[in-house]
Structures are given as C-alpha cells and as structure tokens.
Amino acid sequence: MTATPDFLSHLNPSQRRAVEHFCGPLLVVAGAGSGKTRALTYRIANLILTHKVDPENILAVTFTNKAAREMKTRIETIFAQQMAQRKHGQRLELLPEEEQTQLRSRVYKKYIKPLWVGTFHSLFARILRLDINKYQDEQKHQWNRNFSIFDESDAQSLVKNIVTKQLNLDDKKFDPRKVRYAISNAKNQGLSPLDAEKEHSGYKGRVIAEVYRHYQNQLASNNALDFDDLILVPVKLFQQNETVLGYWHQQFRHILVDEYQDTNRIQYDLIRLLSTNGETQKSAWNWQDRSIFVVGDADQSIYSFRMADFTILLEFQQNFGDGLPDEDTRTMVKLEENYRSRENILQAANSLIENNTQRIDKVLRPTRGLGEQIYVHKADDEVEEAHFVVNQIRRMEQQYPELNWGNFAILYRTNAQSRPFEDALRGKVPYIIVGGLKFYDRKEIKDSLAYLRAIANPDDTVSLLRIINTPRRGIGQATIDRLMGAAQELNISLWEILSDQTSVNTLAGRSAKGVNSFAEIIQRWQQQVEHLSAAEIVKGIMEESGYIDDLKKQGTDEAENRLENVSELYNAVLQFQEENEDTSLEGFLANASLASDLDDLKDGQKSVSLMTLHSAKGLEFPVVFLVGLEQGLFPNYRSMDDPASLEEERRLCYVGITRAQEQLFLSHARERRLYGNREPAVRSQFLEELPKELVSSTLVKVKKSKVEASENNLQSSTQLNRQTSKRSIKQSQEWTVGELLIHDTFGTGEVTHVFGSGNKISIAVKFSGIGQKILDPTKASLQRVQ
DNA sequence: AGGAGTGCGCTTTTT
DNA sequence: GCGCACTCCT
C-alpha cells in the first residue's frame, strides 16, 4: 500500500485534522451534514494504512446496524481503490467487473472482516458470547454462551407477569410499562436489585426494587439477558475481573464512537473502562499506540428517553481531553461546514435551535446555494395533509427528471401518523415504511424465533411457553400451570420437566401425548444443533412442528401472508449465513434480536421513505416533508410542561429540518382525529420560531375535490411554485470554472469547463493524479468545496 | 380446550 | 378506532 494515501486530499482541513489524529483522545464536534462519516471511515483507513494498525485492534461503535454496514462498505471502497491504483495503476471502477469483485473480496477478508464495527449492543453481545461464563452477579446467577436476548416485549411481559401473578400487585398502581422503565433506568445507572433496594426508602421504590429482583432472577433462570444487560453485564464483568478487562483493553487499541451525544452513563463507563483499563487517575493512562475518538453533536441529542445524556459529550474534554479552552485545545476538532443542505434550510435550522438554552454555540457554515424558501402547508385535516404531500411528490417527480421516488421522505413524530400517508400513496407511488410493526415483531416471526431459541437455549422458558401449544396440540392453561408449578417447586427449569416423560405423564394427564410429542421434536433438533446450519434448522423445525401445515390449512389471506413471512425469515437466515462466518444458530439469533427495520432501508430502493424523526437521524433526502407540526403532537404533549423535554423536541425538529438537501416542506392540520374523535389543532410553536423571510405559505392549495383528479389537474395547480422550484433544483447544477469539488470516487477536482445550459449541463473536472473527467452533475455525486 | 363476542384504554420516540 | 384482555359459550 502507498505510504502517503492520496485519499486524504478529499478532506477539508478540519476533517483532515480529525482523520490524521493518531494517539490519545479526540472529540470531533460535527454539525449536521458536515461529513462526519467521512471523517470516521477515512480515519479508520488511515490508521491501518499509515500507522499500520491491525484492523482487529479497532473498535468502532455506531448507532444502528445499518450505519455499521455502511461504514464497512465505505472503508472497503477506500482500500479497494488504493489496491487498484497500486496493482493495476487504474481507478477501481475502470477495471473489469470481475476484477473489482475479486479485489473487494480480498480487501474484505484482510481488512474489513477483522474490524469490530457495530452497535454497542451487537458488539458486546458478541463479547459476552465469548466471556459470559466468567461472570457472576451479586446473587450468584450465571449465564452460558447460548443466552437468549429478550426484546422489549419479552421484557415487558415478564414484568407484567411478576407484578400481577407473582406479587399480586394492582397493575393500575404499578403499571408494568412504568415499572419496566424504572428497572431499565436502574440498570442504566449500574444499579443491581440490591442497590436499588438500598436506594429507595419509599414504598413504591421498594416494590419496584422487588419486582426488579424477581425480574433479574427470571432472566437468569431463562439464561436470558435484556438489552440493558448487554451493556451492564460487560461493565460489571470488567469491574470484577481485571484479567478479562485487560484482555479487551489490549485488544481494542483504537476506539471510535459515533453519535456520542446519544450515549448514556453506563455506555460511557464501558468505553472508559476499555480505554483506560480501569485506571481512574489520568496520570496513569498510557496513550501510546492507543486512542479514543468520539464524534457527536449535542444539538442532535434525541434519545434521552433511553437515558442518553449529552452532557457526556460536553464533558469529554474534562473526562478524557486536555480540558483547555477551545482556542488552545489539542483534543477537540469542530466540523462546521455543512455540505448537505441549502442555505435557507440551514438558516431555518439554526434559528430554531437558538431557542434552546442548553447548548454550546456552534456555527454551521453553508457551502451550497441559497435554495428555495421553505413551504408551510396548512391542511384541513390529516387526510388532506397526506393528499397534499403525495400530490406534491408526484408533481415534483414528474417535473424533475433528476428526482426519483427514493429522493423523497415523509417524516413524522409518531408512528401512528403513517396511516393516512399510506392510504394516499397506496397503488400510486412506491413507498416503504421504516419502523412501526417491525418484521421481527410479527407474531409468526416471534413464534419461529421462539422455536429456534428453545432449541439453542433449553432454559428459555419464555420461548417454550410461547410455542408449547402453537400450533394447537391440545395443551391448555391447566396443564401448563401444573407443569410450571412443578418446575418451580423443584427449582428446575420447565424444560427439565418437559424432557422427562415420566414427569409429563404424571402431570399432564390427557394432554400428555401432546406435551411429549412437542418435547420430543425440540429434543431431536437440540441434539443436532451443532451439526446443522441455522437455515437447515429453521426449515426443519417449522415444518416438523406442524406450524407450516397449520397455516396452510387455514387458507386465509392472513395465513398466506404469514407463510410468506416465515419463508422470508428463512431467506434472512440464508443471507446471514452468506455474510457472516458464524453460521451457528446462536449467531443468527443474536443478530435477529438486535436487528431493526432501518437496517433494510437500501439506497437503491426507489421508494418514498416514511419514518419517524428518530429513525431519520443520520439520513438525508433531497426533498423532505416534515408533517404534523401541531402543539401536542409535535412538540408532543408529554414534553410540553418540562423545559428540558421541550428542548429535546426542538432538537428533534432540528434533526428533521437538517435531513433536507434541496427542499423542505412543513405541514400542519387544522383538525386531526385523535382516538377516533376530531380535535382542533394549533400550529406548532416551532413554526413560529422560524424566520418569516425563509418561509412561504403561498403554495397553491390542492382542494380535496382535486385529489382524485388526473395528472392534468395536478400540473395546472402547481403553476405558481413551478418557477421557484425549478430554480432551486437547477442551482445545484450551476457550476463555474475554477470551482473546487469532491467526487465520491475521484476525490477533489477543479472545474475546467462547463458545457451546455439548462437541464443539459455537463462539466469537465480535473482531478489530481487522475486527469480530466467529463461528468453529468445531476448523476454524479459531487460536493462543492467552500 | 378453544372460539366468539364485548368492553376498555390507549399513543411518544428505540437498541 | 383499534388492539388486547377478559368472559361466556360450545
């Protein structure tokens, strides 16, 4: 590999400082759209290329699995590019396809696969599968490497069961959801059930601590962990076992954390333990050949309900850095140029966020043209709002050849708002909904996974109970109660009863036959788990259990759909096996529990994206519709009487606005259905916080009667805004000779000629070391420099 | 044991 | 306005 990587020329000076930083701590304050992913990926590449860091010594924490995948792909491209240059003296994309694939797969194997890139949860689930046998909690509970990961609904029902059945409490007074939240809270402060008991003197707190204790006992007896445990257990393990900590400290010499403003205390503890080997004295730290590199933006902190705490970011300079003022510090870099959005959009975002008091001043310098005004649409109700948005999308898609459906996003505060938009889009425009009912939350998928979990981890009683009578095997509640009662009395797991025919025959009475045949199927697959791939097991167990036949027998559309989903799950397993070396059932299950809908959002998919503002973090779209801007909805009524929560809502709005590249539409309705009743709605205060001169509401209103009308009508009603829109889109193509730009694959270049006019522009760009290229600016992905 | 019918409460956001 | 939990009936 080359000694001085030329890819560094793609960076602006601050990005370059961040990328070239080698040892010790560094905080990168990265505003929206300032190229932080670029900084992260280039830095990783540079560590390996320039500083000869072994990829397996790099730990990079991302916020979603999707971000992790993207990061890996981008690093792979950098390496493949370098290799193409060195071995063939050519740009990667100029090589034969076959050659490219081969190069990429070599790069992947050598440099990408050994990297530790993922979310906190997936990375530490992986570490726990290696080391959890060395851990014991305060109450001497232990787990083994086949542990199940309980998702939020598993956790929820466990709590509910404890509150209502085991402790016979009033679930009005002890709302299982609130209790679960309190437990999560305790875990995120690193408190054990015993700590929680000491912490609380009041009745309610003590009861919750008791539920927590029961909850933790049950997790342990199921050999299961919840999401919080995936972070908490490693922290406790590292604290109680310095050999284990030492091992991982040694392993992860370079730690990178993305979206640092959304980490919470316990995640901070984890990172701190790993990077400092548990030394509390700064003077004892040794940064030789080590670094901690975090990237974040306090203005985009939107996960405090998940205990995220952006003061952790603000404290980085004291905790890790030199603590010097901004002018003198060597442990902080600010990325302030925004390469994403039009100036109008940026100014709106900036004005909005200035209404927050809890922030550090940060400027976002625009690098692109002024762009369009922001349109605010006042709709009659949520149905008309949806029609407005959909019609606007159809118009623009038709009008601008450079726009496709995938360039539009509809963002809302709550998942429940998606329905009217789906209704308006259906049959007309391809769309995908991110979030809401996730694939892995569907009944048939949860059932399938329960079969797999029961096979991988026989102690997982929750899963066994889910499927013991699904499909129907004539096993009723009475039988289940007797089996469970016996297990509890003997202090053994349900499975130990089920797998013993004598016990079953005594306890289950007339259902014994069903129970025994169920146990026998599970047992047979358990015995083969080591020899078979996850895919073979899924296929086998779902057929043999009668689950598939049962659905086929039903013959309804719904059952048909469920069958499709089950086979979709099978495909997911196959895909997982292709992408991962760990093809074991446990490997797949861990992945499945931590997967999210967002992970499937692909760029190539030419569909309008519908999602919540939270899901939209980190994404960008040429045209964004931010809908439902009404008091009580956004900002949400639960946040309105608490200043800190209101500021978080405002940050959420800020995140939404800064997703837009070219054009931003905001909408609100005069009245809206809520729980089935029509309620009048008031404009969101956030709308009032935008500078008047940036906003326009003169867009031609589409009347309800026109909604079903043909394209002709749509065209005529758009007359007014056509000119202005056109100007905005065109502006992105206006290039002048001498301008500098960054091309995704060719790097930095200078515009030498501009050909043609109007929509048919092409430009000639001179790239250093590559020469001149003629590009279509509407097709190529270009970033203007300054 | 299992299906059908009724009433109640609910909506933030997610790894 | 919908999903879920509970009850009653076969």
Coordinates of C-alpha atoms in Angstrom, one line a residue, chain A residues 79 85 113 248 373 392 417 515 529 577 631 650 721 767 785:
Chain A
F79 CA -9.0 0.1 0.3
Q85 CA -4.2 2.0 -8.0
K113 CA -13.9 -8.5 8.4
W248 CA -10.1 -6.5 25.9
Q373 CA -37.9 29.0 0.5
Q392 CA -46.6 17.4 -4.3
Q417 CA -49.2 9.2 11.9
V515 CA -46.6 -32.5 25.5
V529 CA -27.8 -28.2 16.7
Q577 CA -25.0 -17.2 6.6
Q631 CA -49.0 21.7 19.5
R650 CA -36.8 21.1 19.4
N721 CA -44.4 27.3 -7.5
F767 CA -8.7 15.5 -10.7
V785 CA -15.8 22.8 -1.6

